[in-house]
Amino acid sequence: MAATTDQPTAPPRDHNRTREDFYGDIAPLNMTPLWEVMSSLITPEPVSRVKPCLWRYDEVRPWLLRSGDVISAKEAERRVLILENPGMPGESKITNSLYAGLQLILPGEVAPSHRHAQSALRFIVEGEGAYTAVDGERASMSRGDLILTPSWTWHDHGNETEEPTVWLDGLDIPIVQAFETSFVERYPEDSQPVSRPSGDSAARFGHNMRPFGYVAASGASPVFSYPYADYREALEQMRARDEWDVCDGLKMEFINPIDGGPVMPTISCFVQLLPKGFATDPYRSTAASVYSVVDGEGEAVIGEQAYDLHERDVIVVPSWVPVRFSAGDDLVLFSFSDRGIQQKLGLWREQRGHSPGSG
Amino acid sequence: MAATTDQPTAPPRDHNRTREDFYGDIAPLNMTPLWEVMSSLITPEPVSRVKPCLWRYDEVRPWLLRSGDVISAKEAERRVLILENPGMPGESKITNSLYAGLQLILPGEVAPSHRHAQSALRFIVEGEGAYTAVDGERASMSRGDLILTPSWTWHDHGNETEEPTVWLDGLDIPIVQAFETSFVERYPEDSQPVSRPSGDSAARFGHNMRPFGYVAASGASPVFSYPYADYREALEQMRARDEWDVCDGLKMEFINPIDGGPVMPTISCFVQLLPKGFATDPYRSTAASVYSVVDGEGEAVIGEQAYDLHERDVIVVPSWVPVRFSAGDDLVLFSFSDRGIQQKLGLWREQRGHSPGSG
Amino acid sequence: MAATTDQPTAPPRDHNRTREDFYGDIAPLNMTPLWEVMSSLITPEPVSRVKPCLWRYDEVRPWLLRSGDVISAKEAERRVLILENPGMPGESKITNSLYAGLQLILPGEVAPSHRHAQSALRFIVEGEGAYTAVDGERASMSRGDLILTPSWTWHDHGNETEEPTVWLDGLDIPIVQAFETSFVERYPEDSQPVSRPSGDSAARFGHNMRPFGYVAASGASPVFSYPYADYREALEQMRARDEWDVCDGLKMEFINPIDGGPVMPTISCFVQLLPKGFATDPYRSTAASVYSVVDGEGEAVIGEQAYDLHERDVIVVPSWVPVRFSAGDDLVLFSFSDRGIQQKLGLWREQRGHSPGSG
Amino acid sequence: MAATTDQPTAPPRDHNRTREDFYGDIAPLNMTPLWEVMSSLITPEPVSRVKPCLWRYDEVRPWLLRSGDVISAKEAERRVLILENPGMPGESKITNSLYAGLQLILPGEVAPSHRHAQSALRFIVEGEGAYTAVDGERASMSRGDLILTPSWTWHDHGNETEEPTVWLDGLDIPIVQAFETSFVERYPEDSQPVSRPSGDSAARFGHNMRPFGYVAASGASPVFSYPYADYREALEQMRARDEWDVCDGLKMEFINPIDGGPVMPTISCFVQLLPKGFATDPYRSTAASVYSVVDGEGEAVIGEQAYDLHERDVIVVPSWVPVRFSAGDDLVLFSFSDRGIQQKLGLWREQRGHSPGSG
């Protein structure tokens, strides 16, 4: 290691120059002082750019259907209205790390096949019997079902029914942006060939079994369909025990049965039941969450603001902002977040109940 | 689940209205069309906002020393000149997911004790014998050493020598921003009390041993000092075998001996040796990387642009942009990136050698 | 470290003494020469003490029922006829690392509640509707079901039907013996109180979901009932694809959905379907296996010896002895082994098809 | 599933026949009653076949040297006197799951190269500068060093010094026996060629670093030499903190730096320091342990029996039998056991201090 004595000495000091002058001097060298921005970079608590926001399905639906007149699924490739957080206009985000949108596919339409580095979930909001094809297998999409199209899996969507189908898309687009790892490929045809019967993945991986000697190729679940009927029955069976968590009611996480982790490495999915009349204690965590109302109605209080909840509504809760739910009728909520990554990275925190001194 | 027949019907269609009208109609509902932005959100290959950039130490050093006149370590809390990527002015980032800066601490100064959710590495660029205290143990900081201050560990820095000390800071500030999980606490005194002798962590965890029954409290390495002498000797011993990787020469990853993973969950650290006269094949990966020249000199070609490299220089290589190195003299490079997370999330890709058709 | 010069010198050599004399001299010091036994301790290939053996259910059943006259379930604590391998008489083993037996429980009987370090599986051979209670939850036991009673779980069995119930017990008794880690406790009453509704565990863990924030307390599956109907349907769905492994037909492993591993740390469980007329290639592995014929009939050839297989028969295949199966009718086989541990320990090997030179 | 009505009925009951008659009737069917042996198979606490035993080096050494007259290293392949537990004569075991022996290699001798499924450790008791070659790299063997020859690695030993070399062998032979997974191959020459310089593995894996992109091929540590000087210094550095565990003093586990686990999947290795005058509380665990006295002298009380300890002595402590150590002089103990597997399998238990009611 050479000595540093031959380094140029600092420019002569000039007592008339200010800090601002100094900042100007170093700017051309692509340098800027930390001490002017440190308090905004490293905050005592999360300062979220995300605003609480509710999308009322009865308001949104007419415009969603109208998008069917505005553009075809084929031209759009994906006919989606992004649910864009008002705190971050123009950024195509619902939270700072996640994307959400409502996708419409009309009878006879196909959303053409492609694959991308981004991981996606589809939570069906309206319709019965359209399909999503994943790596050669078609899964039927009905109200309340959760469908996965993990990173780099070929997927297309089709609607061979007589009714429009609508689902909530949840993707990790902002995460892939943050790491600058986007890749996408289009399939030569609109629909990929069907190479596996429906139910094949569920048969192989969905019943606490897996093929002998199977080795996972990725961190995503090979089970890409989580039907409404399954989790609804599970919640009702659990209800028989009447143990309700004061913050969550009865809450389950959908898992990857190959490793017991989140369904996809970047997105964790949950469903919970709050019985009629139940009101939760306040809860906050660093994992901002997107909720879709599956069944029932109730209210969410985020920070100080109250929101009525009805079936199919979507609502977003920012990082570290307390939320309370109350159920006017048996309330079933689906939600997704980046909780799984935050835990892997040692960044996740939660606070249950009222914070000290918050009354 | 209630039927949807009672939903309001779509507003009457008006053939004079355009897509832009439609976009205007839905904007108040916090909705925007995916199809107008999809190609920019999901790109065929990573489109990096990061620009290749070199910080020449002989240019930077005078201004760094001048910062010592502009503000005290105590007033600044951390007297750091951020190395800000010219592709993202004002964002305090060197890559899209990582932060870097050069920190100066003068004889007699203390950078006061605090802890934060952000993980940090310190790679010593100049000076012999200043210290970083981590959770009650002090580590000496000398040229070429790697020091860790993992997430939520109390840490302060002090310089009891006669010379200024300078190091390269590497933090995951943008990652913590992306997930909105920032927390910070100040310690009541500037310097935390010394509760463990120097070398204690190395003795317990640094020699392929660990205390009987130890259970890790976090995903970060309990070894927070990786001395220059150790890795330099290791590289020289490896050299005896003369197996040089065409893209990397001899490259090692610093690891957490408790799980064999990256030194910290969000930051991976590496060191490599390129012998005098060695020129690497082009290499690119999705993990943008920050390099510090430890010893020797040479050249880096990033994309089409060539940069001379000298001791203590810092250079950044964007995601998916090919880089080639050549060594004018035995060249030792320290580097860090987010490779470890990208691999955990299934997002990491690399390409070795010339890409097909790139001649 | 003290020098060794003060060690006593070797006794004076006597040329008339033989190696045998030497062996006699050192025996009192609890020493014996390796070179006389090394070839039997470390063999070129596994030399199994296990003999292939078939237990024909129609032969065994009358004596099993007779055991009901000989002793009561309560007096016996567990009324089981051990299936003892003829290669290891008196050792209560079916393979060198596993135990198996056939347990009978008559109408109105209870096998009293206890818990032990040993892990157990129960594969139901005959009967409909008896129960096994595990940690407060009862699981119904019907022909073809797999029930787990993992290490240190309270469990008892009861038969409130009009018919005898018989199941195959599989335990890791020899493994617990090898490590000398046996513990057992009796419950104060014959039957533990029912604290959870039937189906509770399946609801919480059996549908690719788990309770929010659940942390596993052991390496065993929290799903302790794997019903016949589930895996039978899975096999039939898989059959639609007609991809038959030449050695296994269609073979599935039952897994622990919390980590994707074996159902219990010491025992791996499998089920496979061989279609009518199918004959497998020879296969051998180091994991000796116990098979129970669930449905159909066929033949097993173990080494050179052929065995007819009928429903409910049990057959054991030793380590590293080739086995071939052929299906006279659609053949469904349940099996268990120590494959999971062997893989964890890096000891497992397999050979598919004919060995080189074996014609 | 066919009905069982066509099963033969039980043979007519004969009231003059006894249980013993019944046992005789079923014996030919390879069946035996569990209830006669259950209490010996599943014990309330571990009932160890292992007897505490001390091998005094000053007694053993003369006979070990004499073995050099009795047979050559080459003829013996390995010239080892097995330390055979007096509780299991003829079984070549020191505990129920582990093997130990003392190996002698004289000046000029070579123990020829082979590899086997069994994992082995070598703890050097006497001599300076002989070598063990592992997969092409030679490690020097000096008093107090720990050397590994993991499963299926080629290894040979040579002594090019003027003095005999003696080490303690620890192998998992009984475990490999239990699972019936033994394989062995001889190398065509006595000594494998040297393909890597000494220190190569340590350089690549021994300093909290590893080669970039390295993927482990097995569960064993790639660091196969753990020198006395390293751990002795570590213990002295730890000593500076004066935190002594009441049962262990200062105790460290040697680890595999690739995963932080035991050095080999089947064998865990430890070293501990008890300062002069220190007496431990009683401790017992299910992991029977073999100790070698590295430095100092003291006493071990196993159950009720006291044993004097001197340098180079070997002593074995059975499963679940309490042991107390006291140090007459600074006492350094190396030990190995199967603790790591027991923990993987959920079988390991420990009890610190006096058991309830044991006074």
JSON list of C-alpha atoms in Angstrom, two decimals, chain C residues 1-2 4 7-13 19 22 25 29-35 37-38 41-46 48-50 53 55 57-63 66-67 69-71 75 79-84 86 92 96 99 114 118 143 152 177-184 265 286 295 311-312 319-320 338 342 344-345 347 349, chain D residues 1-2 4 7-8 10-13 19 22 25-26 29-35 37-38 41-46 48-50 53 55 57-63 66 69-71 75 79-84 86 92 96 99 114 118 143 152 177-184 265 286 295 311-312 319-320 338 342 344-345 347 349:
[
{"chain": "C", "resi": 1, "resn": "MET", "atom": "CA", "xyz": [1.88, -29.40, 27.56]},
{"chain": "C", "resi": 2, "resn": "ALA", "atom": "CA", "xyz": [4.27, -31.58, 29.55]},
{"chain": "C", "resi": 4, "resn": "THR", "atom": "CA", "xyz": [6.26, -37.36, 27.30]},
{"chain": "C", "resi": 7, "resn": "GLN", "atom": "CA", "xyz": [6.17, -42.05, 30.15]},
{"chain": "C", "resi": 8, "resn": "PRO", "atom": "CA", "xyz": [6.88, -45.67, 31.10]},
{"chain": "C", "resi": 9, "resn": "THR", "atom": "CA", "xyz": [8.64, -47.51, 28.28]},
{"chain": "C", "resi": 10, "resn": "ALA", "atom": "CA", "xyz": [7.03, -50.47, 26.56]},
{"chain": "C", "resi": 11, "resn": "PRO", "atom": "CA", "xyz": [7.33, -53.79, 28.41]},
{"chain": "C", "resi": 12, "resn": "PRO", "atom": "CA", "xyz": [10.35, -55.81, 27.21]},
{"chain": "C", "resi": 13, "resn": "ARG", "atom": "CA", "xyz": [9.59, -57.62, 23.99]},
{"chain": "C", "resi": 19, "resn": "ARG", "atom": "CA", "xyz": [-0.51, -61.59, 18.46]},
{"chain": "C", "resi": 22, "resn": "PHE", "atom": "CA", "xyz": [-0.86, -59.43, 22.83]},
{"chain": "C", "resi": 25, "resn": "ASP", "atom": "CA", "xyz": [-2.51, -58.52, 27.35]},
{"chain": "C", "resi": 29, "resn": "LEU", "atom": "CA", "xyz": [-7.26, -52.29, 29.54]},
{"chain": "C", "resi": 30, "resn": "ASN", "atom": "CA", "xyz": [-10.48, -52.35, 27.48]},
{"chain": "C", "resi": 31, "resn": "MET", "atom": "CA", "xyz": [-8.55, -52.33, 24.24]},
{"chain": "C", "resi": 32, "resn": "THR", "atom": "CA", "xyz": [-8.79, -54.59, 21.21]},
{"chain": "C", "resi": 33, "resn": "PRO", "atom": "CA", "xyz": [-7.08, -54.52, 17.80]},
{"chain": "C", "resi": 34, "resn": "LEU", "atom": "CA", "xyz": [-8.93, -52.81, 14.99]},
{"chain": "C", "resi": 35, "resn": "TRP", "atom": "CA", "xyz": [-7.15, -54.77, 12.28]},
{"chain": "C", "resi": 37, "resn": "VAL", "atom": "CA", "xyz": [-12.37, -56.54, 12.85]},
{"chain": "C", "resi": 38, "resn": "MET", "atom": "CA", "xyz": [-11.92, -53.64, 10.46]},
{"chain": "C", "resi": 41, "resn": "LEU", "atom": "CA", "xyz": [-16.90, -52.87, 10.61]},
{"chain": "C", "resi": 42, "resn": "ILE", "atom": "CA", "xyz": [-16.25, -51.01, 7.37]},
{"chain": "C", "resi": 43, "resn": "THR", "atom": "CA", "xyz": [-17.63, -53.03, 4.49]},
{"chain": "C", "resi": 44, "resn": "PRO", "atom": "CA", "xyz": [-17.29, -52.30, 0.76]},
{"chain": "C", "resi": 45, "resn": "GLU", "atom": "CA", "xyz": [-21.08, -52.34, 0.49]},
{"chain": "C", "resi": 46, "resn": "PRO", "atom": "CA", "xyz": [-23.86, -52.51, 3.07]},
{"chain": "C", "resi": 48, "resn": "SER", "atom": "CA", "xyz": [-27.52, -56.07, 5.97]},
{"chain": "C", "resi": 49, "resn": "ARG", "atom": "CA", "xyz": [-28.58, -58.12, 8.95]},
{"chain": "C", "resi": 50, "resn": "VAL", "atom": "CA", "xyz": [-32.12, -57.68, 7.67]},
{"chain": "C", "resi": 53, "resn": "CYS", "atom": "CA", "xyz": [-39.68, -61.14, 4.89]},
{"chain": "C", "resi": 55, "resn": "TRP", "atom": "CA", "xyz": [-46.20, -61.20, 6.60]},
{"chain": "C", "resi": 57, "resn": "TYR", "atom": "CA", "xyz": [-52.32, -60.87, 6.42]},
{"chain": "C", "resi": 58, "resn": "ASP", "atom": "CA", "xyz": [-54.58, -63.89, 5.99]},
{"chain": "C", "resi": 59, "resn": "GLU", "atom": "CA", "xyz": [-52.07, -65.96, 7.98]},
{"chain": "C", "resi": 60, "resn": "VAL", "atom": "CA", "xyz": [-51.38, -63.33, 10.57]},
{"chain": "C", "resi": 61, "resn": "ARG", "atom": "CA", "xyz": [-54.91, -62.08, 11.21]},
{"chain": "C", "resi": 62, "resn": "PRO", "atom": "CA", "xyz": [-56.28, -65.12, 13.07]},
{"chain": "C", "resi": 63, "resn": "TRP", "atom": "CA", "xyz": [-53.42, -64.97, 15.57]},
{"chain": "C", "resi": 66, "resn": "ARG", "atom": "CA", "xyz": [-56.44, -64.48, 19.21]},
{"chain": "C", "resi": 67, "resn": "SER", "atom": "CA", "xyz": [-54.14, -62.03, 21.00]},
{"chain": "C", "resi": 69, "resn": "ASP", "atom": "CA", "xyz": [-58.19, -63.41, 24.09]},
{"chain": "C", "resi": 70, "resn": "VAL", "atom": "CA", "xyz": [-54.69, -63.59, 25.53]},
{"chain": "C", "resi": 71, "resn": "ILE", "atom": "CA", "xyz": [-54.48, -60.09, 26.94]},
{"chain": "C", "resi": 75, "resn": "GLU", "atom": "CA", "xyz": [-53.20, -54.79, 30.56]},
{"chain": "C", "resi": 79, "resn": "ARG", "atom": "CA", "xyz": [-51.66, -54.99, 22.32]},
{"chain": "C", "resi": 80, "resn": "VAL", "atom": "CA", "xyz": [-49.18, -55.42, 19.49]},
{"chain": "C", "resi": 81, "resn": "LEU", "atom": "CA", "xyz": [-47.60, -58.37, 17.78]},
{"chain": "C", "resi": 82, "resn": "ILE", "atom": "CA", "xyz": [-44.14, -57.21, 16.78]},
{"chain": "C", "resi": 83, "resn": "LEU", "atom": "CA", "xyz": [-43.18, -58.02, 13.20]},
{"chain": "C", "resi": 84, "resn": "GLU", "atom": "CA", "xyz": [-39.72, -59.21, 14.06]},
{"chain": "C", "resi": 86, "resn": "PRO", "atom": "CA", "xyz": [-35.94, -63.20, 11.13]},
{"chain": "C", "resi": 92, "resn": "SER", "atom": "CA", "xyz": [-37.77, -56.30, 18.21]},
{"chain": "C", "resi": 96, "resn": "ASN", "atom": "CA", "xyz": [-31.90, -52.40, 11.70]},
{"chain": "C", "resi": 99, "resn": "TYR", "atom": "CA", "xyz": [-39.63, -51.22, 14.48]},
{"chain": "C", "resi": 114, "resn": "HIS", "atom": "CA", "xyz": [-48.85, -41.92, 27.23]},
{"chain": "C", "resi": 118, "resn": "GLN", "atom": "CA", "xyz": [-40.09, -42.42, 20.14]},
{"chain": "C", "resi": 143, "resn": "ARG", "atom": "CA", "xyz": [-58.56, -48.47, 6.34]},
{"chain": "C", "resi": 152, "resn": "TRP", "atom": "CA", "xyz": [-43.45, -36.55, 23.03]},
{"chain": "C", "resi": 177, "resn": "GLN", "atom": "CA", "xyz": [-31.99, -47.13, 21.35]},
{"chain": "C", "resi": 178, "resn": "ALA", "atom": "CA", "xyz": [-28.88, -46.38, 19.29]},
{"chain": "C", "resi": 179, "resn": "PHE", "atom": "CA", "xyz": [-28.73, -42.83, 20.68]},
{"chain": "C", "resi": 180, "resn": "GLU", "atom": "CA", "xyz": [-29.92, -43.92, 24.15]},
{"chain": "C", "resi": 181, "resn": "THR", "atom": "CA", "xyz": [-32.48, -41.15, 24.40]},
{"chain": "C", "resi": 182, "resn": "SER", "atom": "CA", "xyz": [-35.64, -42.96, 25.55]},
{"chain": "C", "resi": 183, "resn": "PHE", "atom": "CA", "xyz": [-38.15, -41.16, 27.74]},
{"chain": "C", "resi": 184, "resn": "VAL", "atom": "CA", "xyz": [-41.76, -42.10, 28.50]},
{"chain": "C", "resi": 265, "resn": "PRO", "atom": "CA", "xyz": [-37.52, -36.35, 11.73]},
{"chain": "C", "resi": 286, "resn": "THR", "atom": "CA", "xyz": [-29.42, -47.80, 1.53]},
{"chain": "C", "resi": 295, "resn": "ASP", "atom": "CA", "xyz": [-54.94, -52.00, -2.71]},
{"chain": "C", "resi": 311, "resn": "GLU", "atom": "CA", "xyz": [-54.04, -56.51, 0.34]},
{"chain": "C", "resi": 312, "resn": "ARG", "atom": "CA", "xyz": [-52.86, -55.81, 3.89]},
{"chain": "C", "resi": 319, "resn": "SER", "atom": "CA", "xyz": [-30.65, -52.00, 2.66]},
{"chain": "C", "resi": 320, "resn": "TRP", "atom": "CA", "xyz": [-28.95, -52.22, -0.75]},
{"chain": "C", "resi": 338, "resn": "ASP", "atom": "CA", "xyz": [-35.27, -43.85, 7.49]},
{"chain": "C", "resi": 342, "resn": "GLN", "atom": "CA", "xyz": [-29.82, -40.84, 5.92]},
{"chain": "C", "resi": 344, "resn": "LYS", "atom": "CA", "xyz": [-29.56, -35.40, 6.43]},
{"chain": "C", "resi": 345, "resn": "LEU", "atom": "CA", "xyz": [-26.46, -37.32, 7.47]},
{"chain": "C", "resi": 347, "resn": "LEU", "atom": "CA", "xyz": [-25.29, -41.45, 4.14]},
{"chain": "C", "resi": 349, "resn": "ARG", "atom": "CA", "xyz": [-27.30, -43.79, -1.73]},
{"chain": "D", "resi": 1, "resn": "MET", "atom": "CA", "xyz": [-60.55, -52.33, -1.19]},
{"chain": "D", "resi": 2, "resn": "ALA", "atom": "CA", "xyz": [-61.86, -55.91, -0.85]},
{"chain": "D", "resi": 4, "resn": "THR", "atom": "CA", "xyz": [-62.21, -58.92, 4.87]},
{"chain": "D", "resi": 7, "resn": "GLN", "atom": "CA", "xyz": [-60.45, -64.01, 6.03]},
{"chain": "D", "resi": 8, "resn": "PRO", "atom": "CA", "xyz": [-59.86, -67.30, 7.84]},
{"chain": "D", "resi": 10, "resn": "ALA", "atom": "CA", "xyz": [-59.15, -67.52, 14.40]},
{"chain": "D", "resi": 11, "resn": "PRO", "atom": "CA", "xyz": [-58.20, -71.06, 15.40]},
{"chain": "D", "resi": 12, "resn": "PRO", "atom": "CA", "xyz": [-60.59, -72.50, 18.02]},
{"chain": "D", "resi": 13, "resn": "ARG", "atom": "CA", "xyz": [-59.73, -71.29, 21.47]},
{"chain": "D", "resi": 19, "resn": "ARG", "atom": "CA", "xyz": [-49.65, -67.11, 26.90]},
{"chain": "D", "resi": 22, "resn": "PHE", "atom": "CA", "xyz": [-49.42, -68.49, 22.21]},
{"chain": "D", "resi": 25, "resn": "ASP", "atom": "CA", "xyz": [-47.57, -70.46, 18.12]},
{"chain": "D", "resi": 26, "resn": "ILE", "atom": "CA", "xyz": [-46.77, -67.07, 16.56]},
{"chain": "D", "resi": 29, "resn": "LEU", "atom": "CA", "xyz": [-44.71, -66.30, 11.74]},
{"chain": "D", "resi": 30, "resn": "ASN", "atom": "CA", "xyz": [-41.89, -63.97, 12.89]},
{"chain": "D", "resi": 31, "resn": "MET", "atom": "CA", "xyz": [-44.13, -62.35, 15.47]},
{"chain": "D", "resi": 32, "resn": "THR", "atom": "CA", "xyz": [-43.58, -61.76, 19.16]},
{"chain": "D", "resi": 33, "resn": "PRO", "atom": "CA", "xyz": [-45.64, -59.92, 21.80]},
{"chain": "D", "resi": 34, "resn": "LEU", "atom": "CA", "xyz": [-44.73, -56.30, 22.45]},
{"chain": "D", "resi": 35, "resn": "TRP", "atom": "CA", "xyz": [-46.15, -56.32, 25.94]},
{"chain": "D", "resi": 37, "resn": "VAL", "atom": "CA", "xyz": [-40.62, -56.34, 26.11]},
{"chain": "D", "resi": 38, "resn": "MET", "atom": "CA", "xyz": [-42.20, -52.88, 25.94]},
{"chain": "D", "resi": 41, "resn": "LEU", "atom": "CA", "xyz": [-37.71, -50.97, 24.71]},
{"chain": "D", "resi": 42, "resn": "ILE", "atom": "CA", "xyz": [-39.30, -47.72, 25.89]},
{"chain": "D", "resi": 43, "resn": "THR", "atom": "CA", "xyz": [-37.73, -46.73, 29.19]},
{"chain": "D", "resi": 44, "resn": "PRO", "atom": "CA", "xyz": [-38.73, -43.80, 31.44]},
{"chain": "D", "resi": 45, "resn": "GLU", "atom": "CA", "xyz": [-35.18, -42.50, 31.17]},
{"chain": "D", "resi": 46, "resn": "PRO", "atom": "CA", "xyz": [-32.19, -43.51, 29.08]},
{"chain": "D", "resi": 48, "resn": "SER", "atom": "CA", "xyz": [-27.29, -46.73, 28.92]},
{"chain": "D", "resi": 49, "resn": "ARG", "atom": "CA", "xyz": [-25.31, -49.81, 27.99]},
{"chain": "D", "resi": 50, "resn": "VAL", "atom": "CA", "xyz": [-22.26, -47.58, 28.21]},
{"chain": "D", "resi": 53, "resn": "CYS", "atom": "CA", "xyz": [-14.39, -45.71, 31.63]},
{"chain": "D", "resi": 55, "resn": "TRP", "atom": "CA", "xyz": [-8.03, -44.93, 29.64]},
{"chain": "D", "resi": 57, "resn": "TYR", "atom": "CA", "xyz": [-2.36, -42.73, 28.80]},
{"chain": "D", "resi": 58, "resn": "ASP", "atom": "CA", "xyz": [0.62, -43.78, 30.86]},
{"chain": "D", "resi": 59, "resn": "GLU", "atom": "CA", "xyz": [-0.88, -47.27, 31.13]},
{"chain": "D", "resi": 60, "resn": "VAL", "atom": "CA", "xyz": [-1.99, -47.47, 27.53]},
{"chain": "D", "resi": 61, "resn": "ARG", "atom": "CA", "xyz": [1.05, -45.99, 25.81]},
{"chain": "D", "resi": 62, "resn": "PRO", "atom": "CA", "xyz": [3.47, -48.89, 26.33]},
{"chain": "D", "resi": 63, "resn": "TRP", "atom": "CA", "xyz": [1.04, -51.34, 24.77]},
{"chain": "D", "resi": 66, "resn": "ARG", "atom": "CA", "xyz": [4.18, -52.54, 21.43]},
{"chain": "D", "resi": 69, "resn": "ASP", "atom": "CA", "xyz": [6.11, -54.60, 16.93]},
{"chain": "D", "resi": 70, "resn": "VAL", "atom": "CA", "xyz": [3.06, -56.75, 16.47]},
{"chain": "D", "resi": 71, "resn": "ILE", "atom": "CA", "xyz": [1.95, -55.43, 13.08]},
{"chain": "D", "resi": 75, "resn": "GLU", "atom": "CA", "xyz": [-0.41, -54.69, 7.03]},
{"chain": "D", "resi": 79, "resn": "ARG", "atom": "CA", "xyz": [-2.80, -49.72, 13.35]},
{"chain": "D", "resi": 80, "resn": "VAL", "atom": "CA", "xyz": [-5.37, -48.86, 15.99]},
{"chain": "D", "resi": 81, "resn": "LEU", "atom": "CA", "xyz": [-6.17, -50.17, 19.43]},
{"chain": "D", "resi": 82, "resn": "ILE", "atom": "CA", "xyz": [-9.92, -49.77, 19.79]},
{"chain": "D", "resi": 83, "resn": "LEU", "atom": "CA", "xyz": [-11.03, -48.17, 23.06]},
{"chain": "D", "resi": 84, "resn": "GLU", "atom": "CA", "xyz": [-13.84, -50.61, 23.67]},
{"chain": "D", "resi": 86, "resn": "PRO", "atom": "CA", "xyz": [-16.54, -52.45, 28.95]},
{"chain": "D", "resi": 92, "resn": "SER", "atom": "CA", "xyz": [-16.02, -52.04, 18.91]},
{"chain": "D", "resi": 96, "resn": "ASN", "atom": "CA", "xyz": [-23.55, -46.81, 21.76]},
{"chain": "D", "resi": 99, "resn": "TYR", "atom": "CA", "xyz": [-16.28, -45.55, 17.96]},
{"chain": "D", "resi": 114, "resn": "HIS", "atom": "CA", "xyz": [-8.79, -45.10, 1.29]},
{"chain": "D", "resi": 118, "resn": "GLN", "atom": "CA", "xyz": [-17.82, -43.31, 7.87]},
{"chain": "D", "resi": 143, "resn": "ARG", "atom": "CA", "xyz": [-0.20, -32.42, 19.71]},
{"chain": "D", "resi": 152, "resn": "TRP", "atom": "CA", "xyz": [-16.07, -40.30, 1.38]},
{"chain": "D", "resi": 177, "resn": "GLN", "atom": "CA", "xyz": [-23.88, -49.78, 11.17]},
{"chain": "D", "resi": 178, "resn": "ALA", "atom": "CA", "xyz": [-27.29, -48.83, 12.52]},
{"chain": "D", "resi": 179, "resn": "PHE", "atom": "CA", "xyz": [-28.36, -47.44, 9.14]},
{"chain": "D", "resi": 180, "resn": "GLU", "atom": "CA", "xyz": [-26.49, -50.14, 7.20]},
{"chain": "D", "resi": 181, "resn": "THR", "atom": "CA", "xyz": [-24.85, -47.67, 4.84]},
{"chain": "D", "resi": 182, "resn": "SER", "atom": "CA", "xyz": [-21.19, -48.72, 4.83]},
{"chain": "D", "resi": 183, "resn": "PHE", "atom": "CA", "xyz": [-19.09, -48.21, 1.71]},
{"chain": "D", "resi": 184, "resn": "VAL", "atom": "CA", "xyz": [-15.31, -48.25, 1.37]},
{"chain": "D", "resi": 265, "resn": "PRO", "atom": "CA", "xyz": [-23.11, -34.33, 10.18]},
{"chain": "D", "resi": 286, "resn": "THR", "atom": "CA", "xyz": [-28.55, -37.59, 26.31]},
{"chain": "D", "resi": 295, "resn": "ASP", "atom": "CA", "xyz": [-3.68, -29.79, 29.11]},
{"chain": "D", "resi": 311, "resn": "GLU", "atom": "CA", "xyz": [-2.78, -35.16, 30.04]},
{"chain": "D", "resi": 312, "resn": "ARG", "atom": "CA", "xyz": [-3.66, -37.44, 27.14]},
{"chain": "D", "resi": 319, "resn": "SER", "atom": "CA", "xyz": [-25.99, -40.80, 28.19]},
{"chain": "D", "resi": 320, "resn": "TRP", "atom": "CA", "xyz": [-27.95, -39.16, 31.02]},
{"chain": "D", "resi": 338, "resn": "ASP", "atom": "CA", "xyz": [-23.47, -37.19, 18.61]},
{"chain": "D", "resi": 342, "resn": "GLN", "atom": "CA", "xyz": [-29.74, -35.77, 18.39]},
{"chain": "D", "resi": 344, "resn": "LYS", "atom": "CA", "xyz": [-31.57, -32.54, 14.36]},
{"chain": "D", "resi": 345, "resn": "LEU", "atom": "CA", "xyz": [-33.78, -35.47, 15.29]},
{"chain": "D", "resi": 347, "resn": "LEU", "atom": "CA", "xyz": [-34.05, -36.35, 20.66]},
{"chain": "D", "resi": 349, "resn": "ARG", "atom": "CA", "xyz": [-32.19, -33.34, 26.24]}
]
